[in-house]
C-alpha cells in the first residue's frame, strides 16, 4: 500500500508465519498465518519501498504492472516448481490500484504470451480495504463519519462541511480521469483537504475508528519491525547488503505517485476483463476503517459495469459465518465477491486474524 509502504509490515504484523515481538529481538509463531495452505511471496514494490531499490522509481500503474510482471517472470523461471500452481494476487490499501493493474497485465499477456514468457496461472485477484474507484469511494467519507459507526469523533457541523465538499471533490476526481497530472494532483489536494483532514484533526485513527492515532502519520508503531530487520543476522539471512535502510514507508515514493496524478485514477475498469475470463475477484473491507471504508468499497463493486452486474446486485448481502459465528456479510455472484468483515480496521488480518485466514482459505479453495 502507501504508495511506498513495505509489505514487511504485513509479513510481520498481519498474516505472515511469525510476528516480531515488542522489542524487535525475535519472533513468535502466528497461528493464523496465510501460508498454512499456500506459498506466499511478500513483495516490496515499487522500487524504493522497504529494502527494494533500482535505477528509477515507478510513479504510475503502467510502470508498476510492467515491473511486477517482469519480476514474476524472473521468479517463475528461477523457481519452476511454482510456475504451474494456481496464482492469486492479493494486496491492501493502495494495492486497490496496484493489484488490478498487475493482474490485468498478467491476463493480457496470458492471452498473447510474449516470446519466452511463462504463462502465469492466474486464478484470483483480491484487494482488502483498497482505493480502487476514488470517484465513488470519496462520496462515502461523510456518510462513514456520520451514520454508520458507533464511534463518531466528528462534530455535526464538521460532517456537514464534508457533505458540502463531497460534490466538488467528486467532480474534480471525474476531471482527473481524462485530464493530466495537474488536474489529478489538484483533485487529490482538494478532496483530501475537505474529506480526510477533518478526521485526522480529531486525533482518532483513520485506519481504525475505535482507537486513537498512536504514532502519526500511519497511527501504528512498527518500530519493532524496523529493529528486527536491522539485526545483522536477519539482514544476512535475507540477502540485504546493508546499504539500504528499511523504513515502513518511503515518502519519496508516495510523492512520486501524487505528483504523477496516479492517486485519483480509477482502476475498477481492470476488473471486468478478468471476471469475464473466469478469474475470481474478492474485494473485502474491515468495517471500522475510515480511510478506505467498507461503504465506498461496497458501492463501487455494486456500480461496476460487467455482464453479471444485475445478478450481483440482485444477490443481497447475507451473513458470513466463521466457525458457526457471524463474522461479516457477503455478496457474491459469478466469481465476484464483496465481503464486509466485522470489527476490523484497515488491516483485516491484524484485527481479525482467524476470520481473515478463513476468508483466504475459502477464496483459494473456491468456496467464495
C-alpha atoms as a printed R data frame, in Angstrom:
    type eleno elety resid chain resno       x       y       z
1   ATOM     1    CA   UNK     A     1   0.000   0.000   0.000
2   ATOM     2    CA   UNK     A     2   1.037   3.553   0.663
3   ATOM     3    CA   UNK     A     3   2.093   4.070  -2.079
4   ATOM     4    CA   UNK     A     4   5.593   3.301  -0.854
5   ATOM     5    CA   UNK     A     5   4.777   1.210   2.235
6   ATOM     6    CA   UNK     A     6   6.575  -2.063   2.802
7   ATOM     7    CA   UNK     A     7   4.931  -5.463   2.585
8   ATOM     8    CA   UNK     A     8   7.137  -6.475   5.524
9   ATOM     9    CA   UNK     A     9   4.540  -4.681   7.658
10  ATOM    10    CA   UNK     A    10   2.043  -7.321   6.524
11  ATOM    11    CA   UNK     A    11   4.602 -10.124   6.795
12  ATOM    12    CA   UNK     A    12   5.488  -9.379  10.417
13  ATOM    13    CA   UNK     A    13   2.394  -7.529  11.626
14  ATOM    14    CA   UNK     A    14  -0.520  -9.193   9.873
15  ATOM    15    CA   UNK     A    15  -0.575 -12.546   8.120
16  ATOM    16    CA   UNK     A    16   2.981 -13.874   7.903
17  ATOM    17    CA   UNK     A    17   4.224 -17.063   9.566
18  ATOM    18    CA   UNK     A    18   5.625 -15.142  12.519
19  ATOM    19    CA   UNK     A    19   5.215 -11.846  14.334
20  ATOM    20    CA   UNK     A    20   8.022  -9.679  15.643
21  ATOM    21    CA   UNK     A    21   7.997  -9.270  19.417
22  ATOM    22    CA   UNK     A    22   7.616  -5.850  21.016
23  ATOM    23    CA   UNK     A    23  11.311  -5.011  21.329
24  ATOM    24    CA   UNK     A    24  12.303  -6.371  17.925
25  ATOM    25    CA   UNK     A    25  14.664  -9.020  19.297
26  ATOM    26    CA   UNK     A    26  12.900 -12.079  17.897
27  ATOM    27    CA   UNK     A    27   9.704 -13.586  16.568
28  ATOM    28    CA   UNK     A    28   6.757 -15.675  17.689
29  ATOM    29    CA   UNK     A    29   4.677 -18.069  15.610
30  ATOM    30    CA   UNK     A    30   1.457 -16.785  14.075
31  ATOM    31    CA   UNK     A    31  -1.258 -19.458  14.335
32  ATOM    32    CA   UNK     A    32  -3.293 -17.684  11.640
33  ATOM    33    CA   UNK     A    33  -0.557 -17.333   9.051
34  ATOM    34    CA   UNK     A    34  -1.735 -17.257   5.458
35  ATOM    35    CA   UNK     A    35   0.883 -19.783   4.378
36  ATOM    36    CA   UNK     A    36  -0.968 -22.655   6.054
37  ATOM    37    CA   UNK     A    37  -2.458 -23.667   2.682
38  ATOM    38    CA   UNK     A    38  -0.410 -21.561   0.251
39  ATOM    39    CA   UNK     A    39   3.080 -20.436  -0.645
40  ATOM    40    CA   UNK     A    40   3.305 -16.654  -0.246
41  ATOM    41    CA   UNK     A    41   5.682 -14.095  -1.698
42  ATOM    42    CA   UNK     A    42   5.717 -10.702   0.050
43  ATOM    43    CA   UNK     A    43   6.966  -8.112  -2.434
44  ATOM    44    CA   UNK     A    44   8.245  -4.641  -1.592
45  ATOM    45    CA   UNK     A    45   7.323  -2.596  -4.627
46  ATOM    46    CA   UNK     A    46   7.687  -0.226  -6.390
47  ATOM    47    CA   UNK     A    47  11.452   0.300  -6.183
48  ATOM    48    CA   UNK     A    48  12.341   2.393  -3.145
49  ATOM    49    CA   UNK     A    49   9.821   0.615  -0.936
50  ATOM    50    CA   UNK     A    50  11.215  -1.251   2.062
51  ATOM    51    CA   UNK     A    51  14.592  -2.772   1.154
52  ATOM    52    CA   UNK     A    52  13.876  -2.667  -2.593
53  ATOM    53    CA   UNK     A    53  15.865  -0.410  -4.872
54  ATOM    54    CA   UNK     A    54  16.517   0.188  -8.561
55  ATOM    55    CA   UNK     A    55  17.713   2.653 -11.130
56  ATOM    56    CA   UNK     A    56  14.411   4.531 -11.072
57  ATOM    57    CA   UNK     A    57  11.115   4.734  -9.234
58  ATOM    58    CA   UNK     A    58   7.721   3.906 -10.714
59  ATOM    59    CA   UNK     A    59   5.132   6.645 -10.400
60  ATOM    60    CA   UNK     A    60   2.107   5.138 -12.137
61  ATOM    61    CA   UNK     A    61   0.374   1.803 -12.628
62  ATOM    62    CA   UNK     A    62   1.829   1.204 -16.089
63  ATOM    63    CA   UNK     A    63   5.280   1.114 -14.537
64  ATOM    64    CA   UNK     A    64   4.088  -0.963 -11.591
65  ATOM    65    CA   UNK     A    65   2.391  -3.530 -13.841
66  ATOM    66    CA   UNK     A    66   5.387  -3.827 -16.165
67  ATOM    67    CA   UNK     A    67   7.900  -4.211 -13.346
68  ATOM    68    CA   UNK     A    68   5.782  -6.661 -11.388
69  ATOM    69    CA   UNK     A    69   5.140  -8.777 -14.470
70  ATOM    70    CA   UNK     A    70   8.880  -8.837 -15.161
71  ATOM    71    CA   UNK     A    71   9.574  -9.816 -11.559
72  ATOM    72    CA   UNK     A    72   7.034 -12.640 -11.699
73  ATOM    73    CA   UNK     A    73   8.536 -13.926 -14.931
74  ATOM    74    CA   UNK     A    74  12.011 -13.966 -13.392
75  ATOM    75    CA   UNK     A    75  10.702 -15.614 -10.237
76  ATOM    76    CA   UNK     A    76   8.834 -18.354 -12.112
77  ATOM    77    CA   UNK     A    77  11.862 -19.060 -14.316
78  ATOM    78    CA   UNK     A    78  14.098 -19.225 -11.269
79  ATOM    79    CA   UNK     A    79  11.627 -21.395  -9.316
80  ATOM    80    CA   UNK     A    80   9.847 -23.514 -11.936
81  ATOM    81    CA   UNK     A    81   8.236 -25.713  -9.270
82  ATOM    82    CA   UNK     A    82   5.781 -22.853  -8.660
83  ATOM    83    CA   UNK     A    83   5.041 -21.902 -12.242
84  ATOM    84    CA   UNK     A    84   2.009 -24.132 -12.767
85  ATOM    85    CA   UNK     A    85   0.414 -23.665  -9.363
86  ATOM    86    CA   UNK     A    86  -2.792 -21.580  -9.076
87  ATOM    87    CA   UNK     A    87  -1.688 -17.961  -8.659
88  ATOM    88    CA   UNK     A    88  -3.548 -15.360  -6.576
89  ATOM    89    CA   UNK     A    89  -2.565 -11.705  -6.226
90  ATOM    90    CA   UNK     A    90  -3.713 -10.061  -3.011
91  ATOM    91    CA   UNK     A    91  -2.981  -6.588  -1.687
92  ATOM    92    CA   UNK     A    92  -4.157  -3.932   0.708
93  ATOM    93    CA   UNK     A    93  -4.897  -0.202   0.653
94  ATOM    94    CA   UNK     A    94  -3.145   1.467  -2.330
95  ATOM    95    CA   UNK     A    95  -2.998  -2.021  -3.793
96  ATOM    96    CA   UNK     A    96  -6.522  -1.150  -4.887
97  ATOM    97    CA   UNK     A    97  -4.515   0.469  -7.696
98  ATOM    98    CA   UNK     A    98  -1.625  -1.995  -7.834
99  ATOM    99    CA   UNK     A    99  -3.422  -5.327  -7.861
100 ATOM   100    CA   UNK     A   100  -5.986  -4.678 -10.624
101 ATOM   101    CA   UNK     A   101  -3.256  -3.158 -12.804
102 ATOM   102    CA   UNK     A   102  -0.845  -6.062 -12.258
103 ATOM   103    CA   UNK     A   103  -3.402  -8.837 -12.682
104 ATOM   104    CA   UNK     A   104  -4.832  -7.174 -15.783
105 ATOM   105    CA   UNK     A   105  -1.306  -7.131 -17.219
106 ATOM   106    CA   UNK     A   106  -0.974 -10.839 -16.442
107 ATOM   107    CA   UNK     A   107  -4.339 -11.532 -18.095
108 ATOM   108    CA   UNK     A   108  -3.371  -9.540 -21.185
109 ATOM   109    CA   UNK     A   109  -0.036 -11.281 -21.593
110 ATOM   110    CA   UNK     A   110  -1.520 -14.704 -20.947
111 ATOM   111    CA   UNK     A   111  -3.797 -14.077 -23.918
112 ATOM   112    CA   UNK     A   112  -0.899 -13.025 -26.124
113 ATOM   113    CA   UNK     A   113   2.144 -14.528 -24.499
114 ATOM   114    CA   UNK     A   114   5.385 -12.639 -25.196
115 ATOM   115    CA   UNK     A   115   8.212 -14.657 -26.675
116 ATOM   116    CA   UNK     A   116   9.973 -16.665 -23.993
117 ATOM   117    CA   UNK     A   117   7.431 -15.762 -21.291
118 ATOM   118    CA   UNK     A   118   5.828 -18.230 -18.886
119 ATOM   119    CA   UNK     A   119   2.044 -18.298 -18.671
120 ATOM   120    CA   UNK     A   120   1.116 -17.360 -15.108
121 ATOM   121    CA   UNK     A   121  -1.753 -19.487 -13.843
122 ATOM   122    CA   UNK     A   122  -3.801 -16.536 -12.568
123 ATOM   123    CA   UNK     A   123  -6.881 -17.740 -10.696
124 ATOM   124    CA   UNK     A   124  -7.785 -14.874  -8.371
125 ATOM   125    CA   UNK     A   125  -7.483 -11.154  -7.719
126 ATOM   126    CA   UNK     A   126  -8.191  -9.663  -4.299
127 ATOM   127    CA   UNK     A   127  -7.932  -6.315  -2.515
128 ATOM   128    CA   UNK     A   128  -8.565  -5.531   1.132
129 ATOM   129    CA   UNK     A   129  -9.650  -2.029   2.196
130 ATOM   130    CA   UNK     A   130  -8.357  -0.663  -1.071
131 ATOM   131    CA   UNK     A   131  -8.577   2.568  -3.034
132 ATOM   132    CA   UNK     A   132  -9.812   1.387  -6.419
133 ATOM   133    CA   UNK     A   133 -12.559   3.750  -7.631
134 ATOM   134    CA   UNK     A   134 -11.954   7.151  -5.979
135 ATOM   135    CA   UNK     A   135 -14.825   8.812  -7.829
136 ATOM   136    CA   UNK     A   136 -17.280   6.595  -5.959
137 ATOM   137    CA   UNK     A   137 -15.353   5.955  -2.764
138 ATOM   138    CA   UNK     A   138 -14.824   9.627  -1.899
139 ATOM   139    CA   UNK     A   139 -18.602  10.040  -1.799
140 ATOM   140    CA   UNK     A   140 -18.764   7.943   1.368
141 ATOM   141    CA   UNK     A   141 -16.469   9.718   3.820
142 ATOM   142    CA   UNK     A   142 -19.151  11.949   5.277
143 ATOM   143    CA   UNK     A   143 -21.562   9.015   5.471
144 ATOM   144    CA   UNK     A   144 -18.990   6.846   7.200
145 ATOM   145    CA   UNK     A   145 -18.225   9.568   9.727
146 ATOM   146    CA   UNK     A   146 -21.861  10.396  10.334
147 ATOM   147    CA   UNK     A   147 -24.119   7.400  10.485
148 ATOM   148    CA   UNK     A   148 -22.548   4.013  10.060
149 ATOM   149    CA   UNK     A   149 -20.273   3.576  13.037
150 ATOM   150    CA   UNK     A   150 -20.620   3.625  16.802
151 ATOM   151    CA   UNK     A   151 -17.537   5.835  17.005
152 ATOM   152    CA   UNK     A   152 -18.309   9.341  15.771
153 ATOM   153    CA   UNK     A   153 -15.467  11.716  16.610
154 ATOM   154    CA   UNK     A   154 -16.606  14.492  14.261
155 ATOM   155    CA   UNK     A   155 -18.955  17.298  15.240
156 ATOM   156    CA   UNK     A   156 -22.177  17.622  13.267
157 ATOM   157    CA   UNK     A   157 -21.030  20.900  11.680
158 ATOM   158    CA   UNK     A   158 -17.808  19.294  10.511
159 ATOM   159    CA   UNK     A   159 -19.732  16.460   8.895
160 ATOM   160    CA   UNK     A   160 -21.987  18.994   7.199
161 ATOM   161    CA   UNK     A   161 -18.894  20.676   5.799
162 ATOM   162    CA   UNK     A   162 -17.675  17.342   4.491
163 ATOM   163    CA   UNK     A   163 -21.028  16.747   2.850
164 ATOM   164    CA   UNK     A   164 -20.793  20.110   1.090
165 ATOM   165    CA   UNK     A   165 -17.239  19.351  -0.031
166 ATOM   166    CA   UNK     A   166 -18.178  15.978  -1.486
167 ATOM   167    CA   UNK     A   167 -19.811  17.140  -4.730
168 ATOM   168    CA   UNK     A   168 -16.899  19.396  -5.680
169 ATOM   169    CA   UNK     A   169 -14.379  16.731  -4.788
170 ATOM   170    CA   UNK     A   170 -16.118  14.074  -6.852
171 ATOM   171    CA   UNK     A   171 -16.302  16.443  -9.824
172 ATOM   172    CA   UNK     A   172 -12.554  17.063  -9.522
173 ATOM   173    CA   UNK     A   173 -11.886  13.323  -9.435
174 ATOM   174    CA   UNK     A   174 -14.062  12.886 -12.509
175 ATOM   175    CA   UNK     A   175 -11.963  15.504 -14.305
176 ATOM   176    CA   UNK     A   176  -8.809  13.626 -13.327
177 ATOM   177    CA   UNK     A   177  -9.846  10.549 -15.302
178 ATOM   178    CA   UNK     A   178  -9.482  12.353 -18.624
179 ATOM   179    CA   UNK     A   179  -7.199  15.200 -17.533
180 ATOM   180    CA   UNK     A   180  -3.486  15.344 -16.904
181 ATOM   181    CA   UNK     A   181  -1.366  15.160 -13.785
182 ATOM   182    CA   UNK     A   182  -2.084  18.769 -12.771
183 ATOM   183    CA   UNK     A   183  -5.843  18.127 -12.617
184 ATOM   184    CA   UNK     A   184  -5.310  14.898 -10.737
185 ATOM   185    CA   UNK     A   185  -2.969  16.484  -8.211
186 ATOM   186    CA   UNK     A   186  -5.482  19.300  -7.657
187 ATOM   187    CA   UNK     A   187  -8.212  16.716  -7.088
188 ATOM   188    CA   UNK     A   188  -6.048  14.882  -4.558
189 ATOM   189    CA   UNK     A   189  -5.220  18.035  -2.615
190 ATOM   190    CA   UNK     A   190  -8.756  19.466  -2.574
191 ATOM   191    CA   UNK     A   191 -10.541  16.211  -1.798
192 ATOM   192    CA   UNK     A   192  -8.189  15.181   0.979
193 ATOM   193    CA   UNK     A   193  -8.366  18.646   2.493
194 ATOM   194    CA   UNK     A   194 -12.145  18.587   2.595
195 ATOM   195    CA   UNK     A   195 -12.792  14.922   3.385
196 ATOM   196    CA   UNK     A   196  -9.774  13.376   5.113
197 ATOM   197    CA   UNK     A   197  -8.059  16.182   7.038
198 ATOM   198    CA   UNK     A   198 -11.129  16.921   9.224
199 ATOM   199    CA   UNK     A   199 -10.969  13.373  10.526
200 ATOM   200    CA   UNK     A   200  -7.192  13.498  11.028
201 ATOM   201    CA   UNK     A   201  -7.600  16.584  13.213
202 ATOM   202    CA   UNK     A   202  -9.707  14.605  15.701
203 ATOM   203    CA   UNK     A   203  -6.665  12.600  16.797
204 ATOM   204    CA   UNK     A   204  -8.502   9.352  16.105
205 ATOM   205    CA   UNK     A   205  -7.050   6.630  13.938
206 ATOM   206    CA   UNK     A   206  -8.394   6.867  10.344
207 ATOM   207    CA   UNK     A   207  -7.428   3.218   9.860
208 ATOM   208    CA   UNK     A   208  -9.463   2.088  12.873
209 ATOM   209    CA   UNK     A   209 -12.198   4.392  14.109
210 ATOM   210    CA   UNK     A   210 -12.255   2.697  17.507
211 ATOM   211    CA   UNK     A   211  -8.835   3.902  18.684
212 ATOM   212    CA   UNK     A   212  -6.593   6.952  18.930
213 ATOM   213    CA   UNK     A   213  -3.828   7.616  16.411
214 ATOM   214    CA   UNK     A   214  -0.812   6.223  18.281
215 ATOM   215    CA   UNK     A   215   2.024   7.430  16.035
216 ATOM   216    CA   UNK     A   216   1.301   9.745  13.072
217 ATOM   217    CA   UNK     A   217   1.157   9.504  10.144
218 ATOM   218    CA   UNK     A   218   0.494   5.736   9.997
219 ATOM   219    CA   UNK     A   219  -1.016   5.740  13.506
220 ATOM   220    CA   UNK     A   220   0.658   2.415  14.294
221 ATOM   221    CA   UNK     A   221   4.121   1.855  15.712
222 ATOM   222    CA   UNK     A   222   6.114  -0.527  13.500
223 ATOM   223    CA   UNK     A   223   9.482   0.362  15.024
224 ATOM   224    CA   UNK     A   224   9.834  -3.202  16.352
225 ATOM   225    CA   UNK     A   225   9.781  -4.492  12.776
226 ATOM   226    CA   UNK     A   226  12.451  -1.963  11.839
227 ATOM   227    CA   UNK     A   227  14.590  -3.005  14.795
228 ATOM   228    CA   UNK     A   228  14.289  -6.667  13.840
229 ATOM   229    CA   UNK     A   229  15.101  -6.050  10.177
230 ATOM   230    CA   UNK     A   230  18.232  -4.086  11.146
231 ATOM   231    CA   UNK     A   231  19.693  -7.019  13.057
232 ATOM   232    CA   UNK     A   232  22.873  -8.153  11.232
233 ATOM   233    CA   UNK     A   233  21.909 -11.826  11.256
234 ATOM   234    CA   UNK     A   234  18.477 -11.007   9.791
235 ATOM   235    CA   UNK     A   235  19.948  -8.810   7.068
236 ATOM   236    CA   UNK     A   236  22.412 -11.569   6.199
237 ATOM   237    CA   UNK     A   237  19.657 -14.179   6.069
238 ATOM   238    CA   UNK     A   238  17.529 -12.188   3.629
239 ATOM   239    CA   UNK     A   239  20.442 -11.041   1.491
240 ATOM   240    CA   UNK     A   240  20.415  -7.328   2.301
241 ATOM   241    CA   UNK     A   241  23.750  -5.614   1.687
242 ATOM   242    CA   UNK     A   242  23.411  -3.063   4.473
243 ATOM   243    CA   UNK     A   243  23.485  -0.077   2.137
244 ATOM   244    CA   UNK     A   244  19.716   0.333   2.162
245 ATOM   245    CA   UNK     A   245  17.941   1.083   5.426
246 ATOM   246    CA   UNK     A   246  14.459  -0.321   5.882
247 ATOM   247    CA   UNK     A   247  11.595   2.043   6.625
248 ATOM   248    CA   UNK     A   248   7.911   1.169   6.894
249 ATOM   249    CA   UNK     A   249   7.061   3.759   4.220
250 ATOM   250    CA   UNK     A   250   9.132   5.793   1.760
251 ATOM   251    CA   UNK     A   251   7.678   9.287   1.391
252 ATOM   252    CA   UNK     A   252   9.589   9.879  -1.854
253 ATOM   253    CA   UNK     A   253   7.649   7.038  -3.488
254 ATOM   254    CA   UNK     A   254   4.391   8.477  -2.163
255 ATOM   255    CA   UNK     A   255   5.169  11.931  -3.533
256 ATOM   256    CA   UNK     A   256   6.093  10.483  -6.925
257 ATOM   257    CA   UNK     A   257   2.670   8.898  -7.333
258 ATOM   258    CA   UNK     A   258   0.932  12.024  -6.076
259 ATOM   259    CA   UNK     A   259   2.793  14.338  -8.483
260 ATOM   260    CA   UNK     A   260   2.119  11.992 -11.394
261 ATOM   261    CA   UNK     A   261  -1.611  12.179 -10.653
262 ATOM   262    CA   UNK     A   262  -1.972   8.454 -10.004
263 ATOM   263    CA   UNK     A   263  -3.780   8.779  -6.661
264 ATOM   264    CA   UNK     A   264  -7.183   9.738  -8.052
265 ATOM   265    CA   UNK     A   265  -7.090   7.487 -11.099
266 ATOM   266    CA   UNK     A   266  -9.655   4.680 -11.197
267 ATOM   267    CA   UNK     A   267  -8.697   1.043 -11.674
268 ATOM   268    CA   UNK     A   268 -12.009  -0.775 -11.301
269 ATOM   269    CA   UNK     A   269 -12.171  -0.923 -15.120
270 ATOM   270    CA   UNK     A   270  -9.377  -3.512 -14.973
271 ATOM   271    CA   UNK     A   271 -11.697  -5.973 -13.208
272 ATOM   272    CA   UNK     A   272 -14.386  -6.949 -15.796
273 ATOM   273    CA   UNK     A   273 -11.910  -8.480 -18.274
274 ATOM   274    CA   UNK     A   274 -10.699 -10.770 -15.523
275 ATOM   275    CA   UNK     A   275 -14.176 -11.728 -14.362
276 ATOM   276    CA   UNK     A   276 -15.192 -12.492 -17.935
277 ATOM   277    CA   UNK     A   277 -12.156 -14.768 -18.211
278 ATOM   278    CA   UNK     A   278 -13.194 -16.758 -15.129
279 ATOM   279    CA   UNK     A   279 -10.659 -15.155 -12.800
280 ATOM   280    CA   UNK     A   280 -12.275 -14.797  -9.387
281 ATOM   281    CA   UNK     A   281 -12.269 -11.388  -7.723
282 ATOM   282    CA   UNK     A   282 -12.634 -10.823  -3.970
283 ATOM   283    CA   UNK     A   283 -12.947  -7.303  -2.571
284 ATOM   284    CA   UNK     A   284 -13.053  -7.227   1.228
285 ATOM   285    CA   UNK     A   285 -13.104  -4.492   3.851
286 ATOM   286    CA   UNK     A   286 -12.932  -4.236   7.612
287 ATOM   287    CA   UNK     A   287 -15.896  -2.137   8.712
288 ATOM   288    CA   UNK     A   288 -14.049   0.009  11.265
289 ATOM   289    CA   UNK     A   289 -11.712   1.583   8.680
290 ATOM   290    CA   UNK     A   290 -12.417   5.187   7.699
291 ATOM   291    CA   UNK     A   291  -9.832   5.897   5.026
292 ATOM   292    CA   UNK     A   292 -10.790   3.079   2.618
293 ATOM   293    CA   UNK     A   293 -14.112   2.312   4.230
294 ATOM   294    CA   UNK     A   294 -16.436  -0.570   3.528
295 ATOM   295    CA   UNK     A   295 -19.268   1.690   2.370
296 ATOM   296    CA   UNK     A   296 -17.249   3.100  -0.509
297 ATOM   297    CA   UNK     A   297 -15.833  -0.302  -1.417
298 ATOM   298    CA   UNK     A   298 -19.256  -1.894  -1.401
299 ATOM   299    CA   UNK     A   299 -20.609   0.955  -3.529
300 ATOM   300    CA   UNK     A   300 -18.047   0.633  -6.303
301 ATOM   301    CA   UNK     A   301 -18.450  -3.132  -6.501
302 ATOM   302    CA   UNK     A   302 -22.194  -2.652  -6.947
303 ATOM   303    CA   UNK     A   303 -21.663   0.082  -9.553
304 ATOM   304    CA   UNK     A   304 -19.128  -1.931 -11.587
305 ATOM   305    CA   UNK     A   305 -20.377  -2.438 -15.150
306 ATOM   306    CA   UNK     A   306 -19.901  -6.060 -16.219
307 ATOM   307    CA   UNK     A   307 -22.158  -8.694 -17.798
308 ATOM   308    CA   UNK     A   308 -23.386 -10.033 -14.453
309 ATOM   309    CA   UNK     A   309 -23.823  -6.709 -12.658
310 ATOM   310    CA   UNK     A   310 -27.582  -7.193 -12.384
311 ATOM   311    CA   UNK     A   311 -27.191 -10.672 -10.925
312 ATOM   312    CA   UNK     A   312 -24.571  -9.458  -8.461
313 ATOM   313    CA   UNK     A   313 -26.772  -6.600  -7.257
314 ATOM   314    CA   UNK     A   314 -29.874  -8.785  -7.005
315 ATOM   315    CA   UNK     A   315 -27.937 -11.006  -4.611
316 ATOM   316    CA   UNK     A   316 -28.383  -9.203  -1.308
317 ATOM   317    CA   UNK     A   317 -25.566  -9.323   1.257
318 ATOM   318    CA   UNK     A   318 -26.045 -12.230   3.643
319 ATOM   319    CA   UNK     A   319 -24.377 -13.306   6.860
320 ATOM   320    CA   UNK     A   320 -20.854 -14.671   6.526
321 ATOM   321    CA   UNK     A   321 -20.009 -17.149   9.264
322 ATOM   322    CA   UNK     A   322 -16.723 -18.437  10.634
323 ATOM   323    CA   UNK     A   323 -16.832 -21.446  12.947
324 ATOM   324    CA   UNK     A   324 -20.590 -21.025  13.325
325 ATOM   325    CA   UNK     A   325 -20.446 -17.345  14.305
326 ATOM   326    CA   UNK     A   326 -21.377 -14.366  12.152
327 ATOM   327    CA   UNK     A   327 -18.158 -12.591  11.173
328 ATOM   328    CA   UNK     A   328 -19.426 -10.280   8.441
329 ATOM   329    CA   UNK     A   329 -21.649 -10.073   5.397
330 ATOM   330    CA   UNK     A   330 -21.015 -11.365   1.902
331 ATOM   331    CA   UNK     A   331 -22.399 -10.532  -1.524
332 ATOM   332    CA   UNK     A   332 -21.312 -12.827  -4.348
333 ATOM   333    CA   UNK     A   333 -22.232 -13.805  -7.891
334 ATOM   334    CA   UNK     A   334 -20.449 -15.310 -10.902
335 ATOM   335    CA   UNK     A   335 -16.995 -15.169  -9.340
336 ATOM   336    CA   UNK     A   336 -17.268 -11.635  -7.933
337 ATOM   337    CA   UNK     A   337 -17.444 -11.189  -4.156
338 ATOM   338    CA   UNK     A   338 -17.657  -8.292  -1.744
339 ATOM   339    CA   UNK     A   339 -17.029  -9.213   1.874
340 ATOM   340    CA   UNK     A   340 -17.550  -6.912   4.845
341 ATOM   341    CA   UNK     A   341 -15.558  -8.068   7.867
342 ATOM   342    CA   UNK     A   342 -16.995  -7.071  11.235
343 ATOM   343    CA   UNK     A   343 -14.876  -5.390  13.895
344 ATOM   344    CA   UNK     A   344 -11.769  -4.925  11.756
345 ATOM   345    CA   UNK     A   345  -9.995  -1.795  10.626
346 ATOM   346    CA   UNK     A   346  -7.781  -1.147   7.618
347 ATOM   347    CA   UNK     A   347  -5.657  -4.232   8.309
348 ATOM   348    CA   UNK     A   348  -8.132  -7.099   8.496
349 ATOM   349    CA   UNK     A   349  -5.544  -9.865   9.118
350 ATOM   350    CA   UNK     A   350  -4.185  -7.851  12.045
351 ATOM   351    CA   UNK     A   351  -7.544  -7.169  13.680
352 ATOM   352    CA   UNK     A   352  -9.386 -10.402  12.859
353 ATOM   353    CA   UNK     A   353  -6.674 -12.964  12.076
354 ATOM   354    CA   UNK     A   354  -8.863 -16.061  12.408
355 ATOM   355    CA   UNK     A   355 -11.551 -14.602  10.166
356 ATOM   356    CA   UNK     A   356  -9.007 -13.353   7.640
357 ATOM   357    CA   UNK     A   357  -7.449 -16.807   7.325
358 ATOM   358    CA   UNK     A   358 -10.883 -18.381   6.918
359 ATOM   359    CA   UNK     A   359 -11.622 -15.859   4.173
360 ATOM   360    CA   UNK     A   360  -8.385 -16.624   2.336
361 ATOM   361    CA   UNK     A   361  -8.842 -20.371   2.533
362 ATOM   362    CA   UNK     A   362 -12.411 -20.083   1.285
363 ATOM   363    CA   UNK     A   363 -11.233 -17.913  -1.621
364 ATOM   364    CA   UNK     A   364  -8.404 -20.150  -2.816
365 ATOM   365    CA   UNK     A   365 -10.496 -23.325  -2.367
366 ATOM   366    CA   UNK     A   366 -13.400 -21.979  -4.436
367 ATOM   367    CA   UNK     A   367 -15.892 -21.699  -1.595
368 ATOM   368    CA   UNK     A   368 -16.298 -17.953  -2.201
